[in-house]
Short mmCIF file of C-alpha atoms in Angstrom, two decimals:
data_model
loop_
_atom_site.label_atom_id
_atom_site.label_comp_id
_atom_site.label_asym_id
_atom_site.label_seq_id
_atom_site.Cartn_x
_atom_site.Cartn_y
_atom_site.Cartn_z
CA MET A 7 -99.37 66.15 -65.11
CA ALA A 8 -97.08 68.07 -62.79
CA PRO A 9 -97.21 67.52 -59.02
CA ILE A 10 -99.29 69.99 -57.05
CA LEU A 11 -98.00 71.43 -53.77
CA LEU A 12 -100.79 71.19 -51.21
CA ALA A 13 -98.83 72.60 -48.28
CA THR A 14 -95.29 72.74 -46.94
CA VAL A 15 -94.82 70.56 -43.86
CA GLU A 16 -91.50 72.16 -43.01
CA ASP A 17 -88.86 73.76 -45.22
CA GLY A 18 -86.42 71.03 -46.22
CA ALA A 19 -88.59 68.14 -44.99
CA THR A 20 -88.21 64.87 -46.92
CA ARG A 21 -89.55 61.30 -46.93
CA GLY A 22 -92.98 62.27 -45.66
CA ARG A 23 -95.37 59.39 -44.96
CA PHE A 24 -99.01 59.58 -43.93
CA SER A 25 -100.24 57.43 -41.05
CA PRO A 26 -102.64 54.64 -42.12
CA ASP A 27 -105.61 56.63 -40.78
CA GLY A 28 -104.37 59.78 -42.57
CA ARG A 29 -104.27 61.87 -39.39
CA PHE A 30 -100.48 62.35 -39.17
CA ILE A 31 -97.43 62.86 -41.35
CA ALA A 32 -94.07 61.44 -40.25
CA TYR A 33 -91.13 63.01 -42.06
CA GLU A 34 -87.38 63.48 -42.01
CA HIS A 35 -85.88 66.92 -41.38
CA ARG A 36 -82.25 67.74 -40.61
CA SER A 37 -81.40 64.09 -39.85
CA ARG A 38 -84.27 63.68 -37.37
CA VAL A 39 -87.77 62.21 -37.62
CA PHE A 40 -90.78 64.37 -36.77
CA ALA A 41 -94.55 63.92 -36.88
CA LYS A 42 -97.35 66.42 -37.05
CA PRO A 43 -101.08 66.36 -37.78
CA SER A 44 -101.81 66.09 -41.51
CA SER A 45 -103.97 69.20 -41.15
CA LEU A 46 -100.66 70.95 -40.32
CA ASP A 47 -102.42 72.51 -37.31
CA GLY A 48 -101.18 71.71 -33.86
CA GLY A 49 -97.88 70.52 -32.48
CA VAL A 50 -94.82 68.89 -33.91
CA TRP A 51 -93.31 65.82 -32.22
CA ASP A 52 -89.61 64.98 -32.38
CA VAL A 53 -90.25 61.27 -32.83
CA SER A 54 -86.60 60.19 -33.08
CA ASP A 55 -85.44 62.27 -30.10
CA GLY A 56 -82.02 62.32 -31.77
CA PRO A 57 -80.63 61.23 -35.13
CA GLY A 58 -83.16 59.45 -37.33
CA ARG A 59 -84.11 58.93 -40.96
CA ASP A 60 -86.51 57.12 -43.30
CA PRO A 61 -89.74 57.01 -41.24
CA HIS A 62 -92.41 54.36 -41.89
CA TRP A 63 -95.72 53.66 -40.14
CA SER A 64 -96.73 50.20 -39.01
CA PRO A 65 -99.74 49.00 -41.03
CA ASP A 66 -102.02 49.49 -38.00
CA GLY A 67 -100.59 52.93 -37.17
CA ALA A 68 -99.49 51.82 -33.70
CA TYR A 69 -95.77 52.56 -34.35
CA VAL A 70 -93.51 54.88 -36.30
CA TYR A 71 -90.33 53.09 -37.40
CA PHE A 72 -87.11 54.81 -38.42
CA LEU A 73 -83.40 54.16 -38.85
CA ASN A 74 -80.90 55.55 -36.36
CA GLN A 75 -77.29 55.00 -37.41
CA ARG A 76 -77.11 51.18 -37.33
CA SER A 77 -80.43 50.43 -35.64
CA LEU A 78 -84.04 50.03 -36.65
CA MET A 79 -86.02 51.96 -34.05
CA ARG A 80 -89.72 52.33 -33.22
CA VAL A 81 -91.90 54.71 -31.26
CA LYS A 82 -95.29 53.70 -29.89
CA VAL A 83 -98.21 55.89 -30.95
CA ALA A 84 -101.05 55.94 -28.42
CA PRO A 85 -104.29 57.87 -28.96
CA GLY A 86 -105.13 60.38 -26.28
CA ASP A 87 -107.20 63.52 -25.66
CA GLY A 88 -108.14 63.95 -29.32
CA ARG A 89 -104.50 63.72 -30.40
CA SER A 90 -101.89 60.99 -30.36
CA GLN A 91 -99.08 60.67 -27.88
CA PHE A 92 -95.65 59.53 -29.12
CA GLY A 93 -93.61 57.35 -26.79
CA ASN A 94 -89.86 57.00 -26.40
CA PRO A 95 -87.72 55.43 -29.13
CA GLU A 96 -86.77 51.78 -28.61
CA THR A 97 -84.43 49.54 -30.60
CA VAL A 98 -86.10 46.86 -32.70
CA LYS A 99 -82.94 45.50 -34.33
CA VAL A 100 -79.24 46.40 -34.47
CA LEU A 101 -78.02 46.24 -38.07
CA GLU A 102 -74.57 45.34 -39.33
CA ARG A 103 -74.81 47.80 -42.20
CA GLN A 104 -75.53 51.49 -41.88
CA ARG A 105 -77.06 52.07 -45.33
CA VAL A 106 -80.21 49.99 -45.64
CA SER A 107 -83.75 50.35 -46.90
CA TYR A 108 -86.73 48.67 -45.31
CA VAL A 109 -90.50 48.48 -45.30
CA ALA A 110 -92.85 47.28 -42.59
CA ALA A 111 -94.90 44.32 -43.86
CA SER A 112 -98.55 43.89 -42.89
CA ASP A 113 -97.71 40.90 -40.66
CA GLY A 114 -95.40 42.99 -38.46
CA ARG A 115 -92.19 41.71 -40.01
CA PHE A 116 -89.83 43.75 -42.19
CA VAL A 117 -88.44 43.51 -45.69
CA TYR A 118 -84.84 44.79 -45.87
CA THR A 119 -82.55 45.51 -48.79
CA GLY A 120 -78.81 45.74 -48.41
CA LEU A 121 -78.80 43.44 -45.36
CA PRO A 122 -77.48 39.96 -44.69
CA ALA A 123 -79.97 37.11 -45.09
CA THR A 124 -79.63 35.61 -41.62
CA ALA A 125 -78.94 36.91 -38.15
CA SER A 126 -77.18 35.70 -35.06
CA ALA A 127 -79.30 34.65 -32.10
CA PRO A 128 -79.74 37.58 -29.71
CA THR A 129 -78.51 37.29 -26.15
CA GLU A 130 -81.13 37.91 -23.48
CA GLY A 131 -82.00 41.59 -23.24
CA GLN A 132 -80.00 42.45 -26.36
CA PRO A 133 -81.40 43.18 -29.84
CA GLU A 134 -80.68 40.84 -32.73
CA VAL A 135 -77.45 41.65 -34.64
CA GLU A 136 -77.01 40.93 -38.35
CA THR A 137 -73.81 38.96 -39.01
CA SER A 138 -73.84 36.94 -42.26
CA PRO A 139 -72.72 38.08 -45.73
CA VAL A 140 -75.13 39.76 -48.13
CA PRO A 141 -76.75 37.22 -50.48
CA LYS A 142 -76.57 37.60 -54.24
CA VAL A 143 -79.80 38.76 -55.89
CA ASN A 144 -80.59 37.73 -59.47
CA VAL A 145 -83.09 39.79 -61.43
CA VAL A 146 -84.61 37.99 -64.41
CA VAL A 147 -86.18 40.22 -67.04
CA ASN A 148 -88.62 38.98 -69.67
CA TRP A 149 -88.97 35.71 -67.77
CA LEU A 150 -92.48 35.09 -69.09
CA GLU A 151 -91.23 35.17 -72.70
CA HIS A 152 -88.53 32.67 -71.76
CA VAL A 153 -91.11 30.34 -70.15
CA LYS A 154 -93.31 30.57 -73.26
CA ARG A 155 -90.37 29.58 -75.50
CA LEU A 156 -89.64 26.54 -73.31
CA SER A 157 -93.28 25.48 -73.06
CA PRO A 158 -94.30 22.45 -75.20
CA ASN A 159 -97.73 24.09 -75.80
CA PRO A 160 -97.60 27.31 -77.84
#
């Protein structure tokens, strides 16, 4: 079945993500992150207030996360007057590598790909900076078949 276009958020918009409550869409457009009501009625918020890409919502919808050059950023989302208010961007973590992918886990932590495994201890008032080499990742395919062959019970 072919995808069906419900509506155009903005010409050229990419990486759209619905908020957990379904009320908003955060998306990337021209190297910035924006949000607007999922009804597409009402205002548009420049969430990143500068360069930004790859938006994600926190599981509880309280934050919009995005990447800004070498930093993971977040913006607080506070309900108000029948619509949400978006705060100012703040740095969550400074990254050693510019090209990364991430996802916000339900416990408030993050899963990163393309990043070092450990980080240096942050100095007071400064965000954490990634400093160690990238670990090797092994992908094992058909592992269950291999376990069955090694098992003493067929």
